Short mmCIF file of C-alpha atoms and ligand atoms in Angstrom, two decimals:
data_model
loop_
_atom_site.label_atom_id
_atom_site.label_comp_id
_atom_site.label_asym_id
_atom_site.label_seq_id
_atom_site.Cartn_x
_atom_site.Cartn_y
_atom_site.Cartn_z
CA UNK A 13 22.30 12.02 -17.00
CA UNK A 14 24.57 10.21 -19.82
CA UNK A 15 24.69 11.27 -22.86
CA UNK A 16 22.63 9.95 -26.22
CA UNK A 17 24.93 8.12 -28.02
CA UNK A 18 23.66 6.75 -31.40
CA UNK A 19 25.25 4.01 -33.08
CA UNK A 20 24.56 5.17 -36.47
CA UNK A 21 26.57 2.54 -38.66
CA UNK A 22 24.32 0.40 -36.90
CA UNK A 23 21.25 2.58 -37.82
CA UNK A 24 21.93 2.85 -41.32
CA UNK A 25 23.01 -0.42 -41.79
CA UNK A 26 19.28 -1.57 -40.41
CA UNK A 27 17.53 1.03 -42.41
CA UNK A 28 19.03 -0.49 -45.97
CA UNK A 29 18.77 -4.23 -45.06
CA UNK A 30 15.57 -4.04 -43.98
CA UNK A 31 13.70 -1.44 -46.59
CA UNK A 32 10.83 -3.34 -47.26
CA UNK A 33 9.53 -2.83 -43.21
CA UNK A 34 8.84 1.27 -44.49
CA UNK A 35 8.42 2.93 -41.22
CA UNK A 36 9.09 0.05 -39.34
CA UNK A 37 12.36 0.14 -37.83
CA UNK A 38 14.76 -1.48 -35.16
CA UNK A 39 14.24 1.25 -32.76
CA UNK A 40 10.20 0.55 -32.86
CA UNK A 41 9.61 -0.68 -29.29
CA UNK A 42 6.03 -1.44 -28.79
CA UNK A 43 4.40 -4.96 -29.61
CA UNK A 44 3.44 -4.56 -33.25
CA UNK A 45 0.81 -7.08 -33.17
CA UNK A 46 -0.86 -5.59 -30.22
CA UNK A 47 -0.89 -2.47 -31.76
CA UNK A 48 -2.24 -3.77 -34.94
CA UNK A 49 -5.22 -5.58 -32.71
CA UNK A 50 -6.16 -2.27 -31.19
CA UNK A 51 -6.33 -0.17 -33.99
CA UNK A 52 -8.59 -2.62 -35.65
CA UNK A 53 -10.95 -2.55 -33.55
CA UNK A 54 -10.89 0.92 -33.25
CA UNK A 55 -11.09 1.24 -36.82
CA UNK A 56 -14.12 -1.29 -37.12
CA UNK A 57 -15.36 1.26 -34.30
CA UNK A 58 -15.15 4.09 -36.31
CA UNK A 59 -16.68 2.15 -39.76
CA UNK A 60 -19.87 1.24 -36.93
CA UNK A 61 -20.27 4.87 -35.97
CA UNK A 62 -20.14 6.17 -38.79
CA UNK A 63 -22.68 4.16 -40.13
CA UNK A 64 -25.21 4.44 -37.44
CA UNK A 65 -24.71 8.24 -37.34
CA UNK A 66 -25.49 8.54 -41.07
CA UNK A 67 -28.45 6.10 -40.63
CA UNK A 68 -29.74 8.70 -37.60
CA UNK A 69 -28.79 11.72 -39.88
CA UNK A 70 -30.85 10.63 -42.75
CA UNK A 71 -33.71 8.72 -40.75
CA UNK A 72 -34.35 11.60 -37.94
CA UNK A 73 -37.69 13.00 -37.98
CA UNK A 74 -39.58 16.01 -35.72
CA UNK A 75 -39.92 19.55 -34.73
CA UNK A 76 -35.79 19.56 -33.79
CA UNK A 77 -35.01 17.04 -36.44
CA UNK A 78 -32.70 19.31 -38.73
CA UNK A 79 -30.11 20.96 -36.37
CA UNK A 80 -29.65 16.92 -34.94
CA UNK A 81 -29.51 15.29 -38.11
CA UNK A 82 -26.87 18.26 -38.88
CA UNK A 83 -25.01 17.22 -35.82
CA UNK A 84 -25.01 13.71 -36.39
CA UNK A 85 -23.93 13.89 -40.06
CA UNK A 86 -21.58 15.82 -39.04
CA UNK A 87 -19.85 13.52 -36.56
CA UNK A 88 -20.06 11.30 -39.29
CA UNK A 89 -17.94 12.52 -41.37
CA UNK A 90 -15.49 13.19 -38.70
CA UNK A 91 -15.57 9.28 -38.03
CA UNK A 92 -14.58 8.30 -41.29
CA UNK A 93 -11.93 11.05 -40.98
CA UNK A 94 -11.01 9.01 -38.00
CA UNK A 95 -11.20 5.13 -39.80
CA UNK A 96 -9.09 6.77 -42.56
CA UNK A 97 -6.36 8.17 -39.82
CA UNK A 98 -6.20 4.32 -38.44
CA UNK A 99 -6.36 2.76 -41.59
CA UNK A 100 -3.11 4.70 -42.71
CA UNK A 101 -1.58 3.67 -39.50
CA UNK A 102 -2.40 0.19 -39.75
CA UNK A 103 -0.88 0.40 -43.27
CA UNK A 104 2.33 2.24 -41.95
CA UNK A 105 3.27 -0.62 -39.83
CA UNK A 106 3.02 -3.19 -42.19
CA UNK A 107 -0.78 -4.69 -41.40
CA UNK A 108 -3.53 -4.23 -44.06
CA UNK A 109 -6.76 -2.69 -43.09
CA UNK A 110 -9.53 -5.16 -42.94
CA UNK A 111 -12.72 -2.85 -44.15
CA UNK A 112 -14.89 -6.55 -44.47
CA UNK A 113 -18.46 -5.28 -43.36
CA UNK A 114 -19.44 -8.76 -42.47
CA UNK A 115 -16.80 -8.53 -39.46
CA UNK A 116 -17.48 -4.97 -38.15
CA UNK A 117 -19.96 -6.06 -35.34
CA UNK A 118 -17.67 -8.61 -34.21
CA UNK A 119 -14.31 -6.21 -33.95
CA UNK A 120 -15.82 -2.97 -32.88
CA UNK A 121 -16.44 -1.66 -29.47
CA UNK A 122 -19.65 0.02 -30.00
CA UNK A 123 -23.25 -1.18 -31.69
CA UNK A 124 -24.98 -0.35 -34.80
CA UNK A 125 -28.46 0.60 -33.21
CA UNK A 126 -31.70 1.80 -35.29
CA UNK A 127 -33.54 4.08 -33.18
CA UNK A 128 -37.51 5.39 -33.81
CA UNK A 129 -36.93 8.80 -31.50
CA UNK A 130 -34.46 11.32 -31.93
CA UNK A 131 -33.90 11.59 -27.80
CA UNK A 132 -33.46 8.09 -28.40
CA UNK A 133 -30.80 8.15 -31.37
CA UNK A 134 -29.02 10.98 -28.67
CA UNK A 135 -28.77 8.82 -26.09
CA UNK A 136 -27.57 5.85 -28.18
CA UNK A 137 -24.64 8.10 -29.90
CA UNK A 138 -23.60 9.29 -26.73
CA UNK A 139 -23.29 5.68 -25.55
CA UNK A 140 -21.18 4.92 -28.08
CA UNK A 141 -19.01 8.42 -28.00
CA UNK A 142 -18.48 7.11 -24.18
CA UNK A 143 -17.53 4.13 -25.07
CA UNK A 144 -15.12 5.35 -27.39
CA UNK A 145 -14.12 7.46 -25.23
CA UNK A 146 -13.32 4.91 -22.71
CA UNK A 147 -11.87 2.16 -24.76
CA UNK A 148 -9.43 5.14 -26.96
CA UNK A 149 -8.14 5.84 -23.25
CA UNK A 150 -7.16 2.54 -22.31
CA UNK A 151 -5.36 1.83 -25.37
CA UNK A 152 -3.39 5.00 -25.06
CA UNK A 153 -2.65 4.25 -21.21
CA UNK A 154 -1.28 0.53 -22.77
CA UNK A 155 0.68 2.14 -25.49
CA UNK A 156 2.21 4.53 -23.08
CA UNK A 157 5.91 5.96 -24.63
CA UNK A 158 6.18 2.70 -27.08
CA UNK A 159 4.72 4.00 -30.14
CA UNK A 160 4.41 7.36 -30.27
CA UNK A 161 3.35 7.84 -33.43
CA UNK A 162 -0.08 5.33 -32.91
CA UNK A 163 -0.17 7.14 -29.32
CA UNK A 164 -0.77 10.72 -30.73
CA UNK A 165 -3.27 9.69 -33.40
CA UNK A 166 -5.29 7.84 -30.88
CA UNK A 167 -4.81 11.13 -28.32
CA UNK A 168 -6.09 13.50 -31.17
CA UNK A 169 -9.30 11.14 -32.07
CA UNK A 170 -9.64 10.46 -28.21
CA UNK A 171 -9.90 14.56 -27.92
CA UNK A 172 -12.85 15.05 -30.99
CA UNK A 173 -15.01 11.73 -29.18
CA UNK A 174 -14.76 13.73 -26.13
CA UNK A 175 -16.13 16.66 -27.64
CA UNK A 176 -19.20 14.42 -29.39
CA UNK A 177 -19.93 13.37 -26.08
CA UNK A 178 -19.95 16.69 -24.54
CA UNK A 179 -22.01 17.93 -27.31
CA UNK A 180 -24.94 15.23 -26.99
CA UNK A 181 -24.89 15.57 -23.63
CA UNK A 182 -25.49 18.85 -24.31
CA UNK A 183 -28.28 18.02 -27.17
CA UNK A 184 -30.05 15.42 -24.39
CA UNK A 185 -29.50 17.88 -21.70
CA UNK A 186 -31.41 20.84 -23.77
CA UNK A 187 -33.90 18.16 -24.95
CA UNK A 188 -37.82 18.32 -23.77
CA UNK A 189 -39.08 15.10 -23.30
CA UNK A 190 -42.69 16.56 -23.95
CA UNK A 191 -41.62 17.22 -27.51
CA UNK A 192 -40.66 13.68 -28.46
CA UNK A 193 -42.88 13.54 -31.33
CA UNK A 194 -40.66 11.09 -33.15
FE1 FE2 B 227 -14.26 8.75 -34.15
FE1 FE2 B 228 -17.29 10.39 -32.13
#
């Protein structure tokens, strides 16, 4: 193996002429505008889950309403936790996080779906959490060692939509169809 050589007059040269990039530097090797496009739409994802879990959370109705709605507003909040993570990150590299409602459908990965059942809103959330799920795992596959940064924020929200899913699979799994009241 050879050994790491740095040119650091080179290094610290780049890091005063080009200040204004913040944590954007020479050594960054991954495609900054893909990067940009996929944590857009993961943060438009996010902004559309959170949204239709809060909608389920305050809408859900029945004999098992209140420990669902519980989970639901729960995962909520841990989706805005996740928009903010990828808003900060789109900020970091230099992009500006686009939080226009109007264009949330269009960018996200998952739907904004009104449901009249609560096995119904279960099924739809864990549609989306697979989704998620999916979609968070190609984009880390893509970003591979080029941005490591992006790479481990996407692995850590990757790792809480995995649990969501496992946990209204769970939910539907435990569910009896015979008490679908509403
Ligand atoms: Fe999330
Ligand atoms: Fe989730």
């Amino acid at each position: 193996m050879s050994d790491f050589i740095l040119d650091i007059e080179q290094i610290r040269k780049a890091a005063r002429d080009q200040m204004e990039k913040g944590a954007v530097t020479a050594n960054y090797q991954a495609d900054r505008n893909a990067i940009l496009k996929i944590l857009d739409s993961a943060l438009a994802t996010e902004w559309i889950c959170v949204l239709r879990y809060t909608q389920h959370a305050k809408s859900a109705q029945g004999l098992h309403a209140e420990p669902i709605a519980r989970h639901f507003f729960e995962h909520a909040q841990q989706e805005e936790g996740h928009a903010n993570e990828l808003a900060d990150r789109i900020k970091q590299l230099g992009g500006k996080p686009d939080l226009d409602p109007d264009s949330f459908r269009r960018r996200a990965h998952t739907q904004y779906t009104e449901c009249n059942s609560l096995v119904d809103m279960i099924k739809e959330n864990l549609i989306a959490e697979r989704i998620a799920v999916d979609a968070y795992s190609a984009a880390i596959r893509f970003i591979g060692p080029s941005d490591p940064t992006t790479r481990r924020i996407l692995e850590s929200i990757l790792a809480v939509e995995e649990e969501h899913a496992d946990e209204l699979a769970d939910l539907l799994a435990a569910f009896d169809p015979r008490e679908n009241l509403n």
